[in-house]
PDB file of C-alpha atoms in Angstrom:
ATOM      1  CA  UNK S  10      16.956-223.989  94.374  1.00 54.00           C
ATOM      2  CA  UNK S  11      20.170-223.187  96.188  1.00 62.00           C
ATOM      3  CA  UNK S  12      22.084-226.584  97.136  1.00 90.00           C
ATOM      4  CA  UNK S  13      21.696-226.491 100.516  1.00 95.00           C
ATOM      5  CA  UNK S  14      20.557-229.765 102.585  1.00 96.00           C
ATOM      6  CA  UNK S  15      19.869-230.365 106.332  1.00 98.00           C
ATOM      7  CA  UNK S  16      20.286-233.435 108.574  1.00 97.00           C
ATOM      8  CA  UNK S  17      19.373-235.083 110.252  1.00 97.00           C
ATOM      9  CA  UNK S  18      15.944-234.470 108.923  1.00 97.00           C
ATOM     10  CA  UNK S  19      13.728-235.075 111.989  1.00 97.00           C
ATOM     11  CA  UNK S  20      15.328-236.104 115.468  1.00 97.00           C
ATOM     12  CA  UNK S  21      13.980-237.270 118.890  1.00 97.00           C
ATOM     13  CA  UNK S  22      16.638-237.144 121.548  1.00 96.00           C
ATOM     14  CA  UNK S  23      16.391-236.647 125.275  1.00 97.00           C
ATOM     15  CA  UNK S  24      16.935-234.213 127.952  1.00 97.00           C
ATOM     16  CA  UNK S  25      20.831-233.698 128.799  1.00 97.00           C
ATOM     17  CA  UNK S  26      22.019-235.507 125.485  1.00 96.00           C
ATOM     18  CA  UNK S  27      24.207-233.654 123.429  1.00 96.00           C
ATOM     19  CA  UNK S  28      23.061-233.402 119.694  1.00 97.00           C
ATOM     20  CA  UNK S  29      24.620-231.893 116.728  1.00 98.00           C
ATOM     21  CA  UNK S  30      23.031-230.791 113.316  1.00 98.00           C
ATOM     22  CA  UNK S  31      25.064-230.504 109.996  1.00 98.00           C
ATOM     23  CA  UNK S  32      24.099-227.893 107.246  1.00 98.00           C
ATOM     24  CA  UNK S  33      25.604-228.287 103.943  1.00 98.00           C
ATOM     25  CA  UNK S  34      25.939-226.269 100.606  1.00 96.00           C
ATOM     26  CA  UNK S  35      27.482-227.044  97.542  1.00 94.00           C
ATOM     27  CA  UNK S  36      27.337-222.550  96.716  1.00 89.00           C
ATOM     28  CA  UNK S  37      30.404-221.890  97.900  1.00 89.00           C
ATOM     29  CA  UNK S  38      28.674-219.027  99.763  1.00 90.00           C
ATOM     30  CA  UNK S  39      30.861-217.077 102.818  1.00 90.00           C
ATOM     31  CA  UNK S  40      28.037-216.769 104.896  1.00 90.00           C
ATOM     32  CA  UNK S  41      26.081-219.399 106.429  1.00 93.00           C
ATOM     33  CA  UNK S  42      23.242-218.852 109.399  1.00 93.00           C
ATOM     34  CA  UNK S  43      21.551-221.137 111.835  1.00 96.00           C
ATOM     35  CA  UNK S  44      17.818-219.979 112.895  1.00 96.00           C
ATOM     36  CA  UNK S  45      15.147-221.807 114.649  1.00 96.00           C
ATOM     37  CA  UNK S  46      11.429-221.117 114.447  1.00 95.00           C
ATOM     38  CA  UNK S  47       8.896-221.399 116.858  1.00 94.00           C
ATOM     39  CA  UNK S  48       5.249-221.266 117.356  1.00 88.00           C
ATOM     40  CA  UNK S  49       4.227-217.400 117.629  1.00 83.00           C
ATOM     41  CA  UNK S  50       7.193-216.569 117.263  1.00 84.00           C
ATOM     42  CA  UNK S  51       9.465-215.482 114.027  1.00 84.00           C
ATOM     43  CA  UNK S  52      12.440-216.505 112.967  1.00 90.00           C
ATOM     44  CA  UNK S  53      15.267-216.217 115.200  1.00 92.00           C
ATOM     45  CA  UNK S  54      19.217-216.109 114.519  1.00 92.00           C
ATOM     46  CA  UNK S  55      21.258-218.297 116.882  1.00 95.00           C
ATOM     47  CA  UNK S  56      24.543-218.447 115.286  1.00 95.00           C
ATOM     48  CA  UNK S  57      26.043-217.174 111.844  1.00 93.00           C
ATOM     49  CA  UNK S  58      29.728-217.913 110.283  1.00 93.00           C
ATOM     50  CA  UNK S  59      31.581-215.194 107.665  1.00 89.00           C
ATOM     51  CA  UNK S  60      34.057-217.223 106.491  1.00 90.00           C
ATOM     52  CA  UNK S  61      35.867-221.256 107.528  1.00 93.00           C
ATOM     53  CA  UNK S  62      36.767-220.498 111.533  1.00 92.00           C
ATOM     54  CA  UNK S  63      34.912-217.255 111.635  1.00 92.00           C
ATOM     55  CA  UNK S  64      31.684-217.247 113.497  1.00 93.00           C
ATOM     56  CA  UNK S  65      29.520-214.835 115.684  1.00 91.00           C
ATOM     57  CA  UNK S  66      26.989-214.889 118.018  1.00 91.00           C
ATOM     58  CA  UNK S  67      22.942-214.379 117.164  1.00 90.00           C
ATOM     59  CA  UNK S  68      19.986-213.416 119.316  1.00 88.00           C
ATOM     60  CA  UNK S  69      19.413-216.606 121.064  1.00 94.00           C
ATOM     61  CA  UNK S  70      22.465-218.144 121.201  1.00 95.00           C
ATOM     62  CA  UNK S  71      22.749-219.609 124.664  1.00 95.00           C
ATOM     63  CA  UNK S  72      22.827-222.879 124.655  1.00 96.00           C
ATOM     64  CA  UNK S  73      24.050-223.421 121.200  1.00 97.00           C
ATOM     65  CA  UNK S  74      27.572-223.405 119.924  1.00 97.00           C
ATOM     66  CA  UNK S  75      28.480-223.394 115.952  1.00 97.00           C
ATOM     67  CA  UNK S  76      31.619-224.623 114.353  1.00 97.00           C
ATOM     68  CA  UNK S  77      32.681-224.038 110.578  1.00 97.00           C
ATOM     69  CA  UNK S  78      35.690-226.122 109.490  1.00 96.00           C
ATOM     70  CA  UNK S  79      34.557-225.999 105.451  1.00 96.00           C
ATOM     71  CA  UNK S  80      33.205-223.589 103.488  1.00 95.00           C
ATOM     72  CA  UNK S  81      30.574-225.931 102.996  1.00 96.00           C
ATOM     73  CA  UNK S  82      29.840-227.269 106.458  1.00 97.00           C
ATOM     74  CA  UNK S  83      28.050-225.039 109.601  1.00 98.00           C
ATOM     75  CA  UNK S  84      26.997-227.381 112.648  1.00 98.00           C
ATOM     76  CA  UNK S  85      25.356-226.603 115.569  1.00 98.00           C
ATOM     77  CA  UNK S  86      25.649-228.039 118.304  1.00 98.00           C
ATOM     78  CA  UNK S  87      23.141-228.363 121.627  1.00 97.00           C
ATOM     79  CA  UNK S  88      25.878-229.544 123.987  1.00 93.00           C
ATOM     80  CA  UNK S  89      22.608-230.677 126.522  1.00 96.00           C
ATOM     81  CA  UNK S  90      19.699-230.795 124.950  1.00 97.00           C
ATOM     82  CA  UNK S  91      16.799-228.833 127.091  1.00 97.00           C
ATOM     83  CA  UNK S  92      12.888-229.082 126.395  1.00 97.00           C
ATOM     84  CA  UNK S  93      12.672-225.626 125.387  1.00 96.00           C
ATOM     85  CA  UNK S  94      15.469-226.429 122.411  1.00 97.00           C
ATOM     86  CA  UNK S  95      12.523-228.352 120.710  1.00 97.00           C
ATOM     87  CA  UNK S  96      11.772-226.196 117.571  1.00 97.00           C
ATOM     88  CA  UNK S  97      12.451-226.439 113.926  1.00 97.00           C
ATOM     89  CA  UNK S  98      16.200-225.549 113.093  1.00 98.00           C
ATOM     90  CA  UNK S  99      16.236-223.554 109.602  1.00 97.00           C
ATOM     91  CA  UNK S 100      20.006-223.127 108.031  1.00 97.00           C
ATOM     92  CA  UNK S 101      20.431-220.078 105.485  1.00 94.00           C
ATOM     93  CA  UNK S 102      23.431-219.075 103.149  1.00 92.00           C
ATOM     94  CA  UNK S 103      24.058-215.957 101.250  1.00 89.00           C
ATOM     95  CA  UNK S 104      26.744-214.857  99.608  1.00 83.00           C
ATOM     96  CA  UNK S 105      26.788-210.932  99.268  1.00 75.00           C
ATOM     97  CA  UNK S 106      28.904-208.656  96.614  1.00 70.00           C
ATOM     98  CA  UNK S 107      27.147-205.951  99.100  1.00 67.00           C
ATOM     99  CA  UNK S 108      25.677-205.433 102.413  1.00 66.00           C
ATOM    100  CA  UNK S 109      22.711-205.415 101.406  1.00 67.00           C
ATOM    101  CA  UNK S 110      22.974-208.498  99.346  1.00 71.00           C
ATOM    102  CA  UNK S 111      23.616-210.579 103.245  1.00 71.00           C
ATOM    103  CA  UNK S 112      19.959-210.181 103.849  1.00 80.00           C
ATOM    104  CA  UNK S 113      19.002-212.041 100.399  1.00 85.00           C
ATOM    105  CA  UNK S 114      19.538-215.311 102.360  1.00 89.00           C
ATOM    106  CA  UNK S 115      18.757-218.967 100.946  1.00 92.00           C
ATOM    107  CA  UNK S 116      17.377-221.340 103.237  1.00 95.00           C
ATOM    108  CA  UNK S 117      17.853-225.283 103.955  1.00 96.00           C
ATOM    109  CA  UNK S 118      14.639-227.287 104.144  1.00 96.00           C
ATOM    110  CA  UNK S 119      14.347-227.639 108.336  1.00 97.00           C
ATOM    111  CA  UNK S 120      15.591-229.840 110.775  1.00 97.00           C
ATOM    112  CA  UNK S 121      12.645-230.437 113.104  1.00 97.00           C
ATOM    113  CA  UNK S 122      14.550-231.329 116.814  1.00 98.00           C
ATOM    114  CA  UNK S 123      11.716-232.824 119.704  1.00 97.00           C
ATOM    115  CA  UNK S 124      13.711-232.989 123.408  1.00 97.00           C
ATOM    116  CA  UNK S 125      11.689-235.063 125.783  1.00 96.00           C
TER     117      UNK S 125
ATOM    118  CA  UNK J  13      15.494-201.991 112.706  1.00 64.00           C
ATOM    119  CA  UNK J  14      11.775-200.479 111.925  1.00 64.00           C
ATOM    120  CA  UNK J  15       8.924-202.892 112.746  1.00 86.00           C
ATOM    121  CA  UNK J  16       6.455-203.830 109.984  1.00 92.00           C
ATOM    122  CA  UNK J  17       3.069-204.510 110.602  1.00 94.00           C
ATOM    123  CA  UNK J  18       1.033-206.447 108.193  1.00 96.00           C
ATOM    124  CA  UNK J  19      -2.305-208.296 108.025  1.00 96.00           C
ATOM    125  CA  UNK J  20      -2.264-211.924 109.595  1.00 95.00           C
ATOM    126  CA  UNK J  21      -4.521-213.001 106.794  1.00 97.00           C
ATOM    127  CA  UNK J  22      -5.554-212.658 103.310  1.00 97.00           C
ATOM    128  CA  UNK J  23      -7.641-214.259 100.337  1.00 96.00           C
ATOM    129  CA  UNK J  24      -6.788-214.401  96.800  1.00 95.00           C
ATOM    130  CA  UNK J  25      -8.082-215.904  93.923  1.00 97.00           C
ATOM    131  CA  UNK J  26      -6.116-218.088  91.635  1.00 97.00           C
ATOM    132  CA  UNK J  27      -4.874-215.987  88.124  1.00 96.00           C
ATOM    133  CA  UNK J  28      -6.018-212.760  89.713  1.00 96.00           C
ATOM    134  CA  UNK J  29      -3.607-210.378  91.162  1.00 97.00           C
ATOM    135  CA  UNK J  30      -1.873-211.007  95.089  1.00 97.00           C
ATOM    136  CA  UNK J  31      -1.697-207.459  96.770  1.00 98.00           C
ATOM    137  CA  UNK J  32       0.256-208.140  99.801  1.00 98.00           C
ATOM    138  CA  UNK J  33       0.916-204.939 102.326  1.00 97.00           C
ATOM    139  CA  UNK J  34       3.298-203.878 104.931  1.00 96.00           C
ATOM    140  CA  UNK J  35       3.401-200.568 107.063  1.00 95.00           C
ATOM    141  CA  UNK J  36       6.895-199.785 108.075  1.00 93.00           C
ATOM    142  CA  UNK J  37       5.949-195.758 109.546  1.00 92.00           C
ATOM    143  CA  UNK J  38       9.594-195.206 111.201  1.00 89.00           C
ATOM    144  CA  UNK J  39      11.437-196.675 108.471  1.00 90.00           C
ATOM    145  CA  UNK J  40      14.963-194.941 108.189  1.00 87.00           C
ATOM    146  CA  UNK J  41      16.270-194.014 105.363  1.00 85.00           C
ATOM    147  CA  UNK J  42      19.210-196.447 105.354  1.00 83.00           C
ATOM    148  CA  UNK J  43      16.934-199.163 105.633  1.00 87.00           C
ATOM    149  CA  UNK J  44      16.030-201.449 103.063  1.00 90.00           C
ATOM    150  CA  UNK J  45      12.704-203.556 102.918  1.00 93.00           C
ATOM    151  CA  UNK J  46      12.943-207.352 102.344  1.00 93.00           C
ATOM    152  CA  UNK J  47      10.437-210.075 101.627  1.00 96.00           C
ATOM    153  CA  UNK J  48       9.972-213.489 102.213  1.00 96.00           C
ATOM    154  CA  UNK J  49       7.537-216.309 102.158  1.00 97.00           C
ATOM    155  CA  UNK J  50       7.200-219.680 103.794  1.00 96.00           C
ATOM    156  CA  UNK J  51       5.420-222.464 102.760  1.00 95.00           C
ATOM    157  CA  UNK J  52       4.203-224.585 104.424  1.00 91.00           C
ATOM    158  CA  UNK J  53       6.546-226.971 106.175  1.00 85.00           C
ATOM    159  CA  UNK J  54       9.825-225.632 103.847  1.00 93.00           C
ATOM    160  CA  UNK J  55      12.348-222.951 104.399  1.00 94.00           C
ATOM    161  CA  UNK J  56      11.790-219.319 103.762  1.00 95.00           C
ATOM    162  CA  UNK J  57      12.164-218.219 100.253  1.00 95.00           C
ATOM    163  CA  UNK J  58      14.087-214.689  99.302  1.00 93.00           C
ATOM    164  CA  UNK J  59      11.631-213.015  96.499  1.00 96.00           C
ATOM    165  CA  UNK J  60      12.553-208.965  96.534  1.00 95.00           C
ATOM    166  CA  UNK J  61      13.956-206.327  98.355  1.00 93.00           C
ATOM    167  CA  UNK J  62      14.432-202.283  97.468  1.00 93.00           C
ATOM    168  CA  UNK J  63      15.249-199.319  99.621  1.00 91.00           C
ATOM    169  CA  UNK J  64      12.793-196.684  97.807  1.00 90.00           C
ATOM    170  CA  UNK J  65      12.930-197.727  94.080  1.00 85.00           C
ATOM    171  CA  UNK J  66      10.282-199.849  92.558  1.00 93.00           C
ATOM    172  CA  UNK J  67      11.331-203.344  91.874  1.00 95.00           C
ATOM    173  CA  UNK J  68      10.460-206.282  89.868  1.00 96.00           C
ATOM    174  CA  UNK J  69      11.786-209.439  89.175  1.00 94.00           C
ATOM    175  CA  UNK J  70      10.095-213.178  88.096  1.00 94.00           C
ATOM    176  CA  UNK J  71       8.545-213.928  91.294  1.00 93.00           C
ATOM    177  CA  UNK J  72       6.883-210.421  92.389  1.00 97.00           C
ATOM    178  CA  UNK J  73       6.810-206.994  92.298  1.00 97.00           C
ATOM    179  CA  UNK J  74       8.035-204.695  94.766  1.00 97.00           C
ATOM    180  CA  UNK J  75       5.861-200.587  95.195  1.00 97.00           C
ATOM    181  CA  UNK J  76       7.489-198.389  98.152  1.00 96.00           C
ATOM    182  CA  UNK J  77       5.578-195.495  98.709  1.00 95.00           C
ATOM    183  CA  UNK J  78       7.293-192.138  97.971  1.00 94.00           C
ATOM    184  CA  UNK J  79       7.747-191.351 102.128  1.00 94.00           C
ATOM    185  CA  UNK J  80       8.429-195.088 102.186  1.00 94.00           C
ATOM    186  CA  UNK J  81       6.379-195.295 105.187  1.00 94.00           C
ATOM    187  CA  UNK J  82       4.652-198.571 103.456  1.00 95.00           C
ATOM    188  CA  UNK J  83       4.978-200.995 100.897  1.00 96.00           C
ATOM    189  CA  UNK J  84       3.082-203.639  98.991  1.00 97.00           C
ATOM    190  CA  UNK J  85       4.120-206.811  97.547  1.00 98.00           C
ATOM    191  CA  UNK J  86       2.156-207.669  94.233  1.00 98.00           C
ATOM    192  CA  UNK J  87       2.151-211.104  92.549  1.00 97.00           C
ATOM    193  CA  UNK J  88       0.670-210.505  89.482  1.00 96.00           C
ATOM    194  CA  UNK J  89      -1.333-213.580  88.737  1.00 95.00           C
ATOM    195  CA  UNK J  90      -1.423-215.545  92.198  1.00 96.00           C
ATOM    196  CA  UNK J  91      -1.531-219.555  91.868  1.00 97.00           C
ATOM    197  CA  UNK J  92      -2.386-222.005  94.169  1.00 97.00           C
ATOM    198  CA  UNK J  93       1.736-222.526  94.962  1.00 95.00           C
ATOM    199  CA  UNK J  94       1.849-219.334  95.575  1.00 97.00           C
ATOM    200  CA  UNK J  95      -0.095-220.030  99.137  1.00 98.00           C
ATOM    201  CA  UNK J  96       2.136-219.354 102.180  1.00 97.00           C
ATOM    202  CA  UNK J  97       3.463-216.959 104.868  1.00 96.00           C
ATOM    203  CA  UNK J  98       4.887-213.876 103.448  1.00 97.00           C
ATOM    204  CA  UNK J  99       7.266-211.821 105.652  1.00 96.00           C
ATOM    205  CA  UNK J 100       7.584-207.556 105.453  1.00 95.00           C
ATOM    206  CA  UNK J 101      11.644-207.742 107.093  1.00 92.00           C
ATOM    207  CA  UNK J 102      12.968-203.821 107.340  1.00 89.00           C
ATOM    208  CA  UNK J 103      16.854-203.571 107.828  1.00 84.00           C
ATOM    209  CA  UNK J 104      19.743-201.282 107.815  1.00 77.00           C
ATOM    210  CA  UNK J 105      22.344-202.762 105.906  1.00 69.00           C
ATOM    211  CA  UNK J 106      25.026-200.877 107.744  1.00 62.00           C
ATOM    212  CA  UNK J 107      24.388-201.912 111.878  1.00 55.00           C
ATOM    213  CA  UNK J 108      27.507-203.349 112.070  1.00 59.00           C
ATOM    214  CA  UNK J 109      28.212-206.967 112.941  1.00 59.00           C
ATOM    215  CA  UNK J 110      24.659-207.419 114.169  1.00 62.00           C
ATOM    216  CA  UNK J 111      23.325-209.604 111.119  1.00 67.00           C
ATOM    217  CA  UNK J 112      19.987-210.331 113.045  1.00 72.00           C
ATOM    218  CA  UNK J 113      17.145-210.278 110.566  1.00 78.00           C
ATOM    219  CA  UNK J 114      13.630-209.479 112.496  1.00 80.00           C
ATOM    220  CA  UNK J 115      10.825-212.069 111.317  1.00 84.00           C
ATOM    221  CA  UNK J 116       7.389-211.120 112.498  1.00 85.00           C
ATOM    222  CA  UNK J 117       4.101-213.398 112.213  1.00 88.00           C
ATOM    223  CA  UNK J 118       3.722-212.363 108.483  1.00 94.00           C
ATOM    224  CA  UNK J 119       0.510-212.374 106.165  1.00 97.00           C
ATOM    225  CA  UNK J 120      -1.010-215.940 105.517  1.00 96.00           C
ATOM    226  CA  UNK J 121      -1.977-215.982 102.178  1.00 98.00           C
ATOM    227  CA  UNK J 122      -4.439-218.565 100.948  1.00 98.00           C
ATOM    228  CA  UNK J 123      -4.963-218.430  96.701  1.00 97.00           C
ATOM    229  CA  UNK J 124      -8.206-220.386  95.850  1.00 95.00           C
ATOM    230  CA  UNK J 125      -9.108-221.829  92.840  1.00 94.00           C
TER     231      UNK J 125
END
């Protein structure tokens, strides 16, 4: 399994807190994604990185902001948490020779985030 | 990016063969066809992709049909780990910055003993 971990693991927080989740990998991989799932819905992409400093925006992405200091460090953060932010938060990394090869992504195991 | 379409559910049993498909009619021919699964409560796993090739590696197989208008994801002899959520993804791998992967509902697949 690709060393990627998650945390916090599970969090509770409240409405209008600001929380931040860490996603770390010990690959060395340039590209690094944050996606949350939802009931009846797919995956989504909120934010991805390319490289240390380099990020981009995903499909839902409002809300969120990402930050990439290390190669091996992506956080997101949910600068005021909402109720519709509750979801499970999925990190990804891949590290592609090719294009194609950015869509053979390795995933973290979940942070599941509950805003009351 | 084409959509898939694949069956929400399927049956399998354990040491026979997992045939999972996915109908991708306006595939283009750039695109490439990815798969994933998803069990339960973990990440999503990578297991194959091809563009019109056949493909096989240790987890699965991969059969595009020659108009590539559908595809089918075999597991040769299906265990009980092998239950999950797989995902049919289609993408171009040249759309520019746009690195959005499409995830529909996927095909629950239960292997029983």
């Amino acid at each position: 399994d690709a060393g990627i971990t998650q945390s916090p693991r599970h969090k509770v927080t409240e409405t209008g807190t600001p929380v931040t989740l860490r996603c770390h990998q010990t690959e060395n991989h340039r590209y690094m994604y944050w996606y949350r799932q939802d009931p009846g819905h797919g995956l989504r992409l909120i934010h991805y990185s390319y490289g240390v400093k380099d990020t981009d925006k995903g499909e839902v992405s409002d809300g969120y902001s990402v930050s990439r200091s290390k190669t091996e460090d992506f956080l997101l953060t949910l600068e005021s948490a909402t109720s519709s932010q509750t979801s499970v938060y999925f990190c990804a990394i891949s590290d592609p020779s090719k294009v194609v090869d950015l869509y053979e992504q390795y995933f973290g195991p979940g942070t599941r985030l509950t805003v009351t | 990016d084409a959509k898939t379409t694949q069956p929400p559910s399927m049956d399998c049993a354990e040491g026979r063969a997992a045939n999972l498909p996915c109908n991708h009619s306006t595939i283009s021919g750039n695109e490439y066809v990815y798969w994933y699964r998803q069990i339960h409560s973990q990440g999503p796993q990578y297991i194959i992709h091809g563009l019109k090739n056949n493909e096989t590696n240790e987890m699965a197989s991969l059969i595009i049909t020659e108009d590539r208008k559908s595809s089918t994801l075999i597991l040769p002899h299906a265990t009980l780990r092998d239950t999950a959520v797989y995902y049919c993804i289609v993408r171009a791998v040249n759309a520019g910055n746009n690195r959005k992967l499409i995830w529909g509902l996927g095909t629950s697949l239960a292997v029983n003993p």
